[in-house]
Coordinates of C-alpha atoms and ligand atoms in Angstrom, one line a residue:
X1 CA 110.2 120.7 52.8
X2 CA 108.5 123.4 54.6
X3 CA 105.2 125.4 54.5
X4 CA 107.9 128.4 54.8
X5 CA 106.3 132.3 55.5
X6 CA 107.0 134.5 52.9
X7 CA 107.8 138.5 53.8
X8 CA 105.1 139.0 51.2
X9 CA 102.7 136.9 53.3
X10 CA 102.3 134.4 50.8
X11 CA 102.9 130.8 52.4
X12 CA 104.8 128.4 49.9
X13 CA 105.7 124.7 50.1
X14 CA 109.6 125.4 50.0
X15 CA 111.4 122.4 48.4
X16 CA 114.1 121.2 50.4
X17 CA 115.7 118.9 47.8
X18 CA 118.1 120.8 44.8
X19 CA 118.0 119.6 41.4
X20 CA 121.1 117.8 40.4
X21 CA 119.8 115.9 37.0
X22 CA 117.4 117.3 34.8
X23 CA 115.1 115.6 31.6
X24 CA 114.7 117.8 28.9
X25 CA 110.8 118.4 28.5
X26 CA 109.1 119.9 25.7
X27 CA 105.9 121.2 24.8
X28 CA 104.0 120.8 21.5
X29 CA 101.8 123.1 20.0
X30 CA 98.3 123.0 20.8
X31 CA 96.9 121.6 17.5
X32 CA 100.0 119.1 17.9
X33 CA 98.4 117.9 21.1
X34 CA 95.1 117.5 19.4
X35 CA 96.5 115.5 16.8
X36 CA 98.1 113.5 19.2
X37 CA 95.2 112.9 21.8
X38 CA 93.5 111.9 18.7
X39 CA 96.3 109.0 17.6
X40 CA 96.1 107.7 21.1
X41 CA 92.2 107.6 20.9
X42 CA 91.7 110.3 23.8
X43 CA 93.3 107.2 26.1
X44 CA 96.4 109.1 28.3
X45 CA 97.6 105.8 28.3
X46 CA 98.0 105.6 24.9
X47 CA 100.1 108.8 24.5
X48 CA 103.8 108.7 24.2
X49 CA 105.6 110.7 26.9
X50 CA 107.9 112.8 24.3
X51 CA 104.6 114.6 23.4
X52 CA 103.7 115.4 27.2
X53 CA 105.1 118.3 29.0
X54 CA 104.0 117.2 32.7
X55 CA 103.2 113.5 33.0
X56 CA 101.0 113.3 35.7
X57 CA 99.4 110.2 35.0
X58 CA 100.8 108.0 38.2
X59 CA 103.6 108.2 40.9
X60 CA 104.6 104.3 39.7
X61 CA 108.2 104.1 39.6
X62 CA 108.6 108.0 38.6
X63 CA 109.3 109.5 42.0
X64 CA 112.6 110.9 42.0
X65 CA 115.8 109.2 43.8
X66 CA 118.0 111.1 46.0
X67 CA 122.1 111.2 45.8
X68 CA 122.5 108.7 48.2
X69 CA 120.0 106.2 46.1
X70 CA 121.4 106.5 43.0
X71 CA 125.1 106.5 45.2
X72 CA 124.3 102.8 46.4
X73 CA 122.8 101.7 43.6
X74 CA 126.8 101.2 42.5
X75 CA 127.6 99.0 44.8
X76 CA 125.1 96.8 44.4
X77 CA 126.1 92.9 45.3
X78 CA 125.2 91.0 41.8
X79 CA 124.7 87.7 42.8
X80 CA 121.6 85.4 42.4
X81 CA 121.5 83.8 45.5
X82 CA 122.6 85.1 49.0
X83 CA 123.5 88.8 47.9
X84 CA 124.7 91.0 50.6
X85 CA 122.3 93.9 48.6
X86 CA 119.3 91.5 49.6
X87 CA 120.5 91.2 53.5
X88 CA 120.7 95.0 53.9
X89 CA 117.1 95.4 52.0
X90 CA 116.0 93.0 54.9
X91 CA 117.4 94.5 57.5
X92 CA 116.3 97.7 57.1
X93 CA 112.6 96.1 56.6
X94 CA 113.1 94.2 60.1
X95 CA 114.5 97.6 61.6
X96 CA 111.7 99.6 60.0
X97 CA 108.5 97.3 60.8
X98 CA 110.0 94.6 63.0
X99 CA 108.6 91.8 61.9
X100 CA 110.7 88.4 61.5
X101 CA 110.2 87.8 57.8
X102 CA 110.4 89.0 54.6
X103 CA 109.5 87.8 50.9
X104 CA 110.7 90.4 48.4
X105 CA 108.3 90.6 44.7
X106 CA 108.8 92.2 41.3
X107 CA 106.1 94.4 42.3
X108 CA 103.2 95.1 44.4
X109 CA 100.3 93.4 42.3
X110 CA 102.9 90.2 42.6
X111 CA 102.4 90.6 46.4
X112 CA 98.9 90.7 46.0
X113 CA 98.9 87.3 43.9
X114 CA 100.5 85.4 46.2
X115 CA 98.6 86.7 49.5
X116 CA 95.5 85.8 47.4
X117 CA 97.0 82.0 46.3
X118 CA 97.9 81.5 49.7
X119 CA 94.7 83.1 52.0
X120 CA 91.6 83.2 49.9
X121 CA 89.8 80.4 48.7
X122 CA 86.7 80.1 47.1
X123 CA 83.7 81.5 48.9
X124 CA 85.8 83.8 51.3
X125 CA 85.7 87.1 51.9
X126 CA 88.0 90.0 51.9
X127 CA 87.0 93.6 53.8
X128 CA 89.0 96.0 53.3
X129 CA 88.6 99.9 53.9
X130 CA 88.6 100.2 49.9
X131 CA 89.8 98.0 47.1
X132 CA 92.9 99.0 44.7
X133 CA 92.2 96.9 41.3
X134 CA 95.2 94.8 41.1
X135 CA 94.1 93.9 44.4
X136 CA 90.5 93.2 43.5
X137 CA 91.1 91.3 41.1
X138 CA 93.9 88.9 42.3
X139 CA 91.2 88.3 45.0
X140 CA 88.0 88.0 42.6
X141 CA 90.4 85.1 40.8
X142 CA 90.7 83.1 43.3
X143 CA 87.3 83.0 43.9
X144 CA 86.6 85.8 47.0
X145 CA 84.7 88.7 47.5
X146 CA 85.8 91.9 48.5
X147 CA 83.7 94.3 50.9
X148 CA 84.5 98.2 51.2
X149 CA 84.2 99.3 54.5
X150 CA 85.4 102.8 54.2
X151 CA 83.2 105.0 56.6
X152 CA 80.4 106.5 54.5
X153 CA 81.6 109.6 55.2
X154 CA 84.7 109.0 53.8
X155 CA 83.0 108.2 50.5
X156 CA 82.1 112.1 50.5
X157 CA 84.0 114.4 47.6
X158 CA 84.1 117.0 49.9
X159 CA 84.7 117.1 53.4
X160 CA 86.8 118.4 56.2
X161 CA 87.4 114.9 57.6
X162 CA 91.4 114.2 58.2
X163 CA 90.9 110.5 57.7
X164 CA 88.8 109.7 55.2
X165 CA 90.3 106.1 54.8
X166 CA 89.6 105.0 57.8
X167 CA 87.2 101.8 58.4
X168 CA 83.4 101.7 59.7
X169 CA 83.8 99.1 62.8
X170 CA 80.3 98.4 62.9
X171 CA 80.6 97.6 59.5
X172 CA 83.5 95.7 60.0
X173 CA 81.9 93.6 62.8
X174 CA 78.4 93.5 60.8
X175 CA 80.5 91.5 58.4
X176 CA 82.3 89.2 60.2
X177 CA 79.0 88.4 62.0
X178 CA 77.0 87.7 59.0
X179 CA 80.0 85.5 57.1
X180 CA 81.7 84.0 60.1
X181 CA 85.2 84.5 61.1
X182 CA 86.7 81.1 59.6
X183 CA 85.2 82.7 56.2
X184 CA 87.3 86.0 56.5
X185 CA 90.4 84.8 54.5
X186 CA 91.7 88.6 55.6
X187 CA 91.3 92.3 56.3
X188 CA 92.9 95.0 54.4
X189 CA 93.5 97.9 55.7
X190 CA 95.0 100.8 52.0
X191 CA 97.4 103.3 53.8
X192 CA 96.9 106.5 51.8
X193 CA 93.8 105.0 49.8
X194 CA 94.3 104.9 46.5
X195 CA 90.9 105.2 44.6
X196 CA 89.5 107.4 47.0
X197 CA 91.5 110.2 46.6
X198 CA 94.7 109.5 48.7
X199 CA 92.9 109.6 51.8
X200 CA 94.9 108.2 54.7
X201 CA 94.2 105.9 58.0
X202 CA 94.5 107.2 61.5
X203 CA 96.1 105.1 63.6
X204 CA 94.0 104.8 65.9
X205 CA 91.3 103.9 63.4
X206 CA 93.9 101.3 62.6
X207 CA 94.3 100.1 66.3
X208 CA 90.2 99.3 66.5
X209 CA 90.7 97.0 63.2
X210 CA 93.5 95.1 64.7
X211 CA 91.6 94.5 68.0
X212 CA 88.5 93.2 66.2
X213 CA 91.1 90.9 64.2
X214 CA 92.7 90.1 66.8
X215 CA 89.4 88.8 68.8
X216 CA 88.1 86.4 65.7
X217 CA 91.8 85.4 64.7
X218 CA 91.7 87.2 61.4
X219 CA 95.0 88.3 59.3
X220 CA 95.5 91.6 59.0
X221 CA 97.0 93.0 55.8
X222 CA 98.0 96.5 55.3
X223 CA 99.3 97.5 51.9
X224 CA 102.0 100.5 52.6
X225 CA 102.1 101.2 48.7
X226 CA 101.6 104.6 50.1
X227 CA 102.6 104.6 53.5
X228 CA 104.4 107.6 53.1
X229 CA 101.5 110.1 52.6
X230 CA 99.9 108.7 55.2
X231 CA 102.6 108.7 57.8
X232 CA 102.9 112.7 57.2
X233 CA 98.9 112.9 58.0
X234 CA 99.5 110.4 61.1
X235 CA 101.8 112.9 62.0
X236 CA 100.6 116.5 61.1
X237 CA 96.6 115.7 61.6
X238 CA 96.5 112.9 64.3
X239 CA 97.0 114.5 68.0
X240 CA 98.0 111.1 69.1
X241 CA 100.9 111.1 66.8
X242 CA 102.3 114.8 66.8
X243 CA 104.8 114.1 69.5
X244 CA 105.9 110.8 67.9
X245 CA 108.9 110.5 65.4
X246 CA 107.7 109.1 61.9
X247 CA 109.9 105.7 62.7
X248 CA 108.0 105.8 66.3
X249 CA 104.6 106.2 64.1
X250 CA 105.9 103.6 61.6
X251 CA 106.7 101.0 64.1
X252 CA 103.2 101.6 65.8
X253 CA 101.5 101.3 62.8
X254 CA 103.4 97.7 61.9
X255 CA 103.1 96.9 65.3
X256 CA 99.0 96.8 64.8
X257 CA 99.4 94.4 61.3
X258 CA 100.5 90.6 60.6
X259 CA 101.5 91.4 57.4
X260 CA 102.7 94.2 55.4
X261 CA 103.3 94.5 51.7
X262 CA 104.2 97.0 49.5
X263 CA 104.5 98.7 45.8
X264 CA 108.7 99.3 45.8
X265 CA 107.1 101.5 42.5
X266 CA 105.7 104.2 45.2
X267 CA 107.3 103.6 48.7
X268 CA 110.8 103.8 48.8
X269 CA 111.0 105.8 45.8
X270 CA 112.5 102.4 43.7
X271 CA 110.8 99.6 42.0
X272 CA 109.8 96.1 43.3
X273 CA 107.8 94.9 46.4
X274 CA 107.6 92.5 48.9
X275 CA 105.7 91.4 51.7
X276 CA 106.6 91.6 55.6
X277 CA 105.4 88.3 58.0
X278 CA 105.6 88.4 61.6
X279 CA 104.4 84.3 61.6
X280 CA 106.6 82.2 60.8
X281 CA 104.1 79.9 59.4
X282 CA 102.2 81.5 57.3
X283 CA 106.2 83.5 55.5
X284 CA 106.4 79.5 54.8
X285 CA 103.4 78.9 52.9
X286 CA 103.7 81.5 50.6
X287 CA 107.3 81.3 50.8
X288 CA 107.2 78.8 47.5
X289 CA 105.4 81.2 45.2
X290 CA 108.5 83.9 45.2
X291 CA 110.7 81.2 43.3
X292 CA 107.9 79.7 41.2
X293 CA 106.4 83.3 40.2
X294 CA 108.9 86.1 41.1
X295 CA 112.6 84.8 41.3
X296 CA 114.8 83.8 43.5
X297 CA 114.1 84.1 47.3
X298 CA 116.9 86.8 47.4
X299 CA 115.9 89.0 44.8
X300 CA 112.1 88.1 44.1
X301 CA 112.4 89.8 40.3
X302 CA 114.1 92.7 41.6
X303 CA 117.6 94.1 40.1
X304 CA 120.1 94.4 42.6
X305 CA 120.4 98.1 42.3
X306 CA 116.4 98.3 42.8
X307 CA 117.1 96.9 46.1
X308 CA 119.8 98.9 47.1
X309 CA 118.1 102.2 46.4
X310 CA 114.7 100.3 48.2
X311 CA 116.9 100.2 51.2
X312 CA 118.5 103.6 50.9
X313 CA 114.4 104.8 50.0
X314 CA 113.1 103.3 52.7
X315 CA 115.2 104.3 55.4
X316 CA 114.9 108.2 54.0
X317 CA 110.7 107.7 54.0
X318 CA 111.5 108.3 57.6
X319 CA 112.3 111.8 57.2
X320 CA 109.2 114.4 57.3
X321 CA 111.5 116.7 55.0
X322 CA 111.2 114.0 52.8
X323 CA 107.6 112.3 52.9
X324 CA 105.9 116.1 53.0
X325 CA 107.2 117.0 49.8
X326 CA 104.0 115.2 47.9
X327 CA 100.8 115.9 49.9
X328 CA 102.3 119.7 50.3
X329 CA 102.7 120.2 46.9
X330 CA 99.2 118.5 46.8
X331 CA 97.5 120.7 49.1
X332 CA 98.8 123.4 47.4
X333 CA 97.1 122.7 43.9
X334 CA 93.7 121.4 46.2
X335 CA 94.1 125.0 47.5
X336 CA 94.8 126.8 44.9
X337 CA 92.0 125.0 42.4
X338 CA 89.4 125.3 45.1
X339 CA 90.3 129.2 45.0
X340 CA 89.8 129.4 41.8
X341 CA 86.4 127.6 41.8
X342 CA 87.8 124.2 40.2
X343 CA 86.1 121.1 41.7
X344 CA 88.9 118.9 43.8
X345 CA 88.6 116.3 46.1
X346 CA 89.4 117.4 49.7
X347 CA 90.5 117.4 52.0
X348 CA 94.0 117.2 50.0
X349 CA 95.3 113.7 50.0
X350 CA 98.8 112.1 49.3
X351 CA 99.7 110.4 45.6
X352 CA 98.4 113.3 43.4
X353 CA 95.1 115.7 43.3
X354 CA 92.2 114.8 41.8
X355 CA 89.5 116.6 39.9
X356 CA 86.3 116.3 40.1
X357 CA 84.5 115.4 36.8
X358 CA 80.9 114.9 38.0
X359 CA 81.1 118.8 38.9
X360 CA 83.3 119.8 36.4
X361 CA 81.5 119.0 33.7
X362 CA 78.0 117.9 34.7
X363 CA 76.6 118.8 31.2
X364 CA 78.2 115.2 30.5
X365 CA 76.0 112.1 30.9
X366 CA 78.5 109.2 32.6
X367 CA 77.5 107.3 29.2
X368 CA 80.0 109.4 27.7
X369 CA 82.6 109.4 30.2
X370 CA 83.2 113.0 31.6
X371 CA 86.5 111.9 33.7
X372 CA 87.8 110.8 30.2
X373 CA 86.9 113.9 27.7
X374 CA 88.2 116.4 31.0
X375 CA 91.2 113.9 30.9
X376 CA 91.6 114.4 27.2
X377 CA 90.7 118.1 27.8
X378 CA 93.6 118.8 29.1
X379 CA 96.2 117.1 27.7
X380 CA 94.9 119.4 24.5
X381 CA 94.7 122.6 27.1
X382 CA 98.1 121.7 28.6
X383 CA 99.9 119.1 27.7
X384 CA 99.1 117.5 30.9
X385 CA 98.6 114.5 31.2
X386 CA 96.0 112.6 34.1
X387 CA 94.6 109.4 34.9
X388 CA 90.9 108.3 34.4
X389 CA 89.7 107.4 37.6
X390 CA 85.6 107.2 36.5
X391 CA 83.3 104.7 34.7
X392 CA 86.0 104.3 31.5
X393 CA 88.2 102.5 34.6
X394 CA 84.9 100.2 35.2
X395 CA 83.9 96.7 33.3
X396 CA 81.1 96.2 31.7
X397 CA 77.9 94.2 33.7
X398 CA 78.2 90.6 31.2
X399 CA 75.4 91.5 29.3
X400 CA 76.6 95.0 28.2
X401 CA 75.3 97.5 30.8
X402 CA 77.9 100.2 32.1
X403 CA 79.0 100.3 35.4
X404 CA 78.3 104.1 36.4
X405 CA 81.4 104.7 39.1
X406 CA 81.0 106.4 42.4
X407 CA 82.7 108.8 41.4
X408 CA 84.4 111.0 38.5
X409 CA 87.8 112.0 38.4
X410 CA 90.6 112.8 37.1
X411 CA 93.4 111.8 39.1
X412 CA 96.8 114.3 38.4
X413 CA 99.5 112.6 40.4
X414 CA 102.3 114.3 42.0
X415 CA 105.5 112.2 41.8
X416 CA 107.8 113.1 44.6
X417 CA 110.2 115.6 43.7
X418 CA 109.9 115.7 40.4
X419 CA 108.1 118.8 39.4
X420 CA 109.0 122.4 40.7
X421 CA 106.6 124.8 42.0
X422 CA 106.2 126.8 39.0
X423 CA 105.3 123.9 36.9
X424 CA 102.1 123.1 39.3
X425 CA 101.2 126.6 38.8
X426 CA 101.0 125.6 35.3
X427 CA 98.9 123.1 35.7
X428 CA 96.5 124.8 37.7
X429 CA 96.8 127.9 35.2
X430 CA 95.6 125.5 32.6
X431 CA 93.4 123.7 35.0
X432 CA 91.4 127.1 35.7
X433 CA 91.6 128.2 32.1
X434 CA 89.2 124.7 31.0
X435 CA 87.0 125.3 33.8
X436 CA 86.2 128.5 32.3
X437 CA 85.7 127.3 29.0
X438 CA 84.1 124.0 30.5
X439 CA 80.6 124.4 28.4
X440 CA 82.6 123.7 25.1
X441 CA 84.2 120.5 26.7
X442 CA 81.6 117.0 25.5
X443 CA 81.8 113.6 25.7
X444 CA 83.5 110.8 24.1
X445 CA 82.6 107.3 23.1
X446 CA 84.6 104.1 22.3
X447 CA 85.1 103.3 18.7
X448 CA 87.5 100.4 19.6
X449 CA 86.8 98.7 23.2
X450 CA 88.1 95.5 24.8
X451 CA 86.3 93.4 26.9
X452 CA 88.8 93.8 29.7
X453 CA 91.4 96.5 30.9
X454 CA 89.4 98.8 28.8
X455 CA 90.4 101.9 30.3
X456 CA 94.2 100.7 29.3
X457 CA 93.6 100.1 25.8
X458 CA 90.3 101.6 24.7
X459 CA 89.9 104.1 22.2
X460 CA 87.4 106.6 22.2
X461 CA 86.3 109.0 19.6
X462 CA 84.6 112.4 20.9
X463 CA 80.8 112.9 20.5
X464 CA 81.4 116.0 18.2
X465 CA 84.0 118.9 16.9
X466 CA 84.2 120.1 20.5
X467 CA 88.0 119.4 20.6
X468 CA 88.5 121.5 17.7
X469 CA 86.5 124.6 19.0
X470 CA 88.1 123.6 22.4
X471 CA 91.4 124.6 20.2
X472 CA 90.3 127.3 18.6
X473 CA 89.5 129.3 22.0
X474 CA 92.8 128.3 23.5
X475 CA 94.4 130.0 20.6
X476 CA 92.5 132.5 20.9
X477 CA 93.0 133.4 24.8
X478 CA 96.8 132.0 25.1
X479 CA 98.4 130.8 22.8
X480 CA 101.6 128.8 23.7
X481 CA 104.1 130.7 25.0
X482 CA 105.4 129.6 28.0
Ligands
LIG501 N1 98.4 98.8 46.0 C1 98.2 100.1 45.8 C2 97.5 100.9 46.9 C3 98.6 100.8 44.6 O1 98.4 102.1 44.4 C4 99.2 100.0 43.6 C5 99.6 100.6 42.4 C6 99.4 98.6 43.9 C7 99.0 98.1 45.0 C8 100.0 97.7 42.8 O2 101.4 97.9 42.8 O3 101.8 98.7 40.5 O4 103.7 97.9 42.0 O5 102.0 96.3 41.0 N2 99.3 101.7 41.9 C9 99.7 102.4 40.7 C10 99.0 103.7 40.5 C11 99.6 101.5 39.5 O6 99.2 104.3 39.4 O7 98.3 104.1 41.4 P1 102.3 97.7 41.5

């Protein structure tokens, strides 16, 4: 895809895909979607997808495959042990990162378990530029600590910094200093950082880690769950790497790491995961947890046709036509949104654009969730539905206290390929439409909460009738007609 020039001046991210299968969507009236926010106890988990119109809850296993994906995916090699599927998955993993080993997962959190069994122990520590939760908690559980080391700066809502995942060396040394080097159990360096907005690594941010690893003999990790973003930042806001292929930047970046695993669910455009090894040694320690917890070692919980359209994914990742598609569509809404006045994290990351709650709504105390009731919000302004990514996603202290996140937000991803230009216009349409009417938007509070996974589960009932006069002025200014 390309920021093509208009005649009319306007500059638009110009899809350069075609639409070949399509999913009927529909879109229920508003006071449907009120009802239905309401059944699901304002939790956008808890709606069902035949009453949303764009599901922009995640990227998970929703981007869309290409032709030549879905074309391998039919001749697949079904066999459990040995598959010819599960060599080409392999090679193209070896060709891509070039490292000796590979064990393939179910999924990415599976990854995570088993680099936790094997590396952490209790009483070690884990930095990391910023912590995904699967992540954290497979660490937590086996009794380590994780430190975020993301620059402070990159901690900023706002900001004109291209790489705001990158990690604080000082910090990084700081740490290693005060817990000892043989205490490190590994670093983690989140490509395209998740919880912070999408914000990617520079490589060369990347290549100071893996020196200071490299002098205490420490691991280093990096989770590529959203490599792809990031190589198309490496590559369009990194001097270093402008005059570098993406498979040049890819290797470079692998090049710097021990180990790299992976969400199949987000790179690759598939679903599954597995972990790359460049030491022999440490592929055979964990090698015993991919039968005992995933499957066999050729297809680790992954259906043959998952791994044929991996391979196929992967090996199209390498295309910038391919990997710009998301963060241009994302910089478009960021763009568009902070036109219009509406509070977004930038600069524009990859996986989706998120909205900032804290400004959004600031009439709403944290105590009653303001990344939630904006969530809910608009799902009834627009069928849209977003991911909480505020204190509702935190776990309560043990004796009851909140955990007030960093931040508030509301993450709306962008799956790759999936949604036409006209339908992110919509969203920010409705997007600008609540922000105008964001006084009559209150909180919400839990009327059914479990003691973990909350935000998965939880239902929450609003503080007053503000969803109904929400309604009633939608009606009033739009209707439904699309
Ligand atoms: N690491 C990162 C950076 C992720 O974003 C995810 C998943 C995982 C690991 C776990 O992978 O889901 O295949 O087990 N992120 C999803 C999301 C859930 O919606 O952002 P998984």
């Amino acid at each position: 895809m390309a920021n093509v020039a208009f005649y009319g001046g306007e500059t638009v991210p110009l899809e350069m895909h075609k639409v070949r299968i399509v999913q009927k969507l529909s879109l229920p009236p508003v006071e449907r979607r009120l009802e239905v926010i309401n059944q699901a106890g304002n939790n956008t988990f808890l709606l069902q997808n035949a009453d949303v119109f764009l599901d922009m809850l995640t990227d998970s296993g929703v981007n869309a495959m290409s032709d030549q994906q879905q074309a391998a995916m039919l001749v697949a090699d079904d066999s459990y042990a040995g598959s010819a599927t599960y060599t080409r998955l392999e090679s193209k993993l070896r060709e891509l990162f070039g490292m000796e080993w590979f064990l393939p997962t179910h999924q990415g959190r599976a990854c995570e378990h088993i680099l936790a069994k094997v590396l952490v122990t209790p009483g070690t520590v884990v930095p990391m530029n910023y912590h995904f939760t699967t992540t954290k908690a497979h660490i937590t559980l086996c009794g380590g600590t994780v430190e975020e080391l993301v620059t402070d700066a990159g901690l900023a809502v706002t900001s004109t910094l291209p790489f705001k995942g990158d990690m604080d060396i000082g910090k990084l040394t700081a740490v290693i200093a005060k817990h000892g080097a043989d205490k490190i159990a590994f670093v983690r360096v989140e490509s395209g950082t998740n919880l912070i907005g999408g914000q990617p690594v520079s490589l060369k941010n990347l290549a100071e880690v893996s020196a200071v690893c490299r002098e205490h003999g420490i691991v280093l990790v990096m989770d590529a769950s959203l490599l792809a973003d990031n190589l198309y930042f490496n590559k369009t806001r990194e001097d270093a790497c402008k005059g570098m292929t993406i498979r040049e930047i890819t290797r470079a970046i692998a090049d710097l790491c021990d180990v790299i695993y992976f969400s199949a669910r987000k790179l690759g455009c598939a679903r599954g995961g597995g972990i790359c090894i460049r030491d022999r040694a440490l592929y055979e320690r964990m090698r015993g947890f991919v039968p005992l917890y995933e499957g066999f070692l050729t297809y680790g919980g992954m259906s043959v046709r998952e791994m044929e359209a991996l391979t196929v994914g992967l090996d199209e990742t390498m295309d910038e036509d391919m990997i710009n598609q998301g963060p241009q569509f994302i910089a478009y809404m960021v763009d568009e949104l902070s036109k219009r006045g509406v509070p977004v994290i930038t600069p524009a990351g990859g996986l989706g654009c998120h909205v900032d709650a804290k400004r959004f709504v600031d009439h709403i105390p944290q105590s009653q969730y303001p990344a939630g009731a904006l969530a809910a919000a608009l799902y009834i302004a627009g069928g849209i539905r977003g991911m909480e990514r505020g204190t509702l996603s935190e776990q309560r202290e043990p004796d009851g206290r909140e955990v007030f996140a960093n931040m508030e937000l509301v993450r709306l991803a962008v799956p790759r390929r999936v949604f036409t230009l006209s339908q992110i216009k919509y969203a920010i349409d409705r997007l600008a439409w609540l922000h105008e009417n964001r006084a009559l938007i209150e909180g919400l509070i839990f009327y059914d909460e479990p003691e973990i996974l909350r935000f998965f589960y939880g239902r929450l009932k609003p503080v007053s009738d503000w969803q109904e006069r929400l309604v009633a002025k939608f009606r009033a200014d739009l209707g439904d007609s699309l």
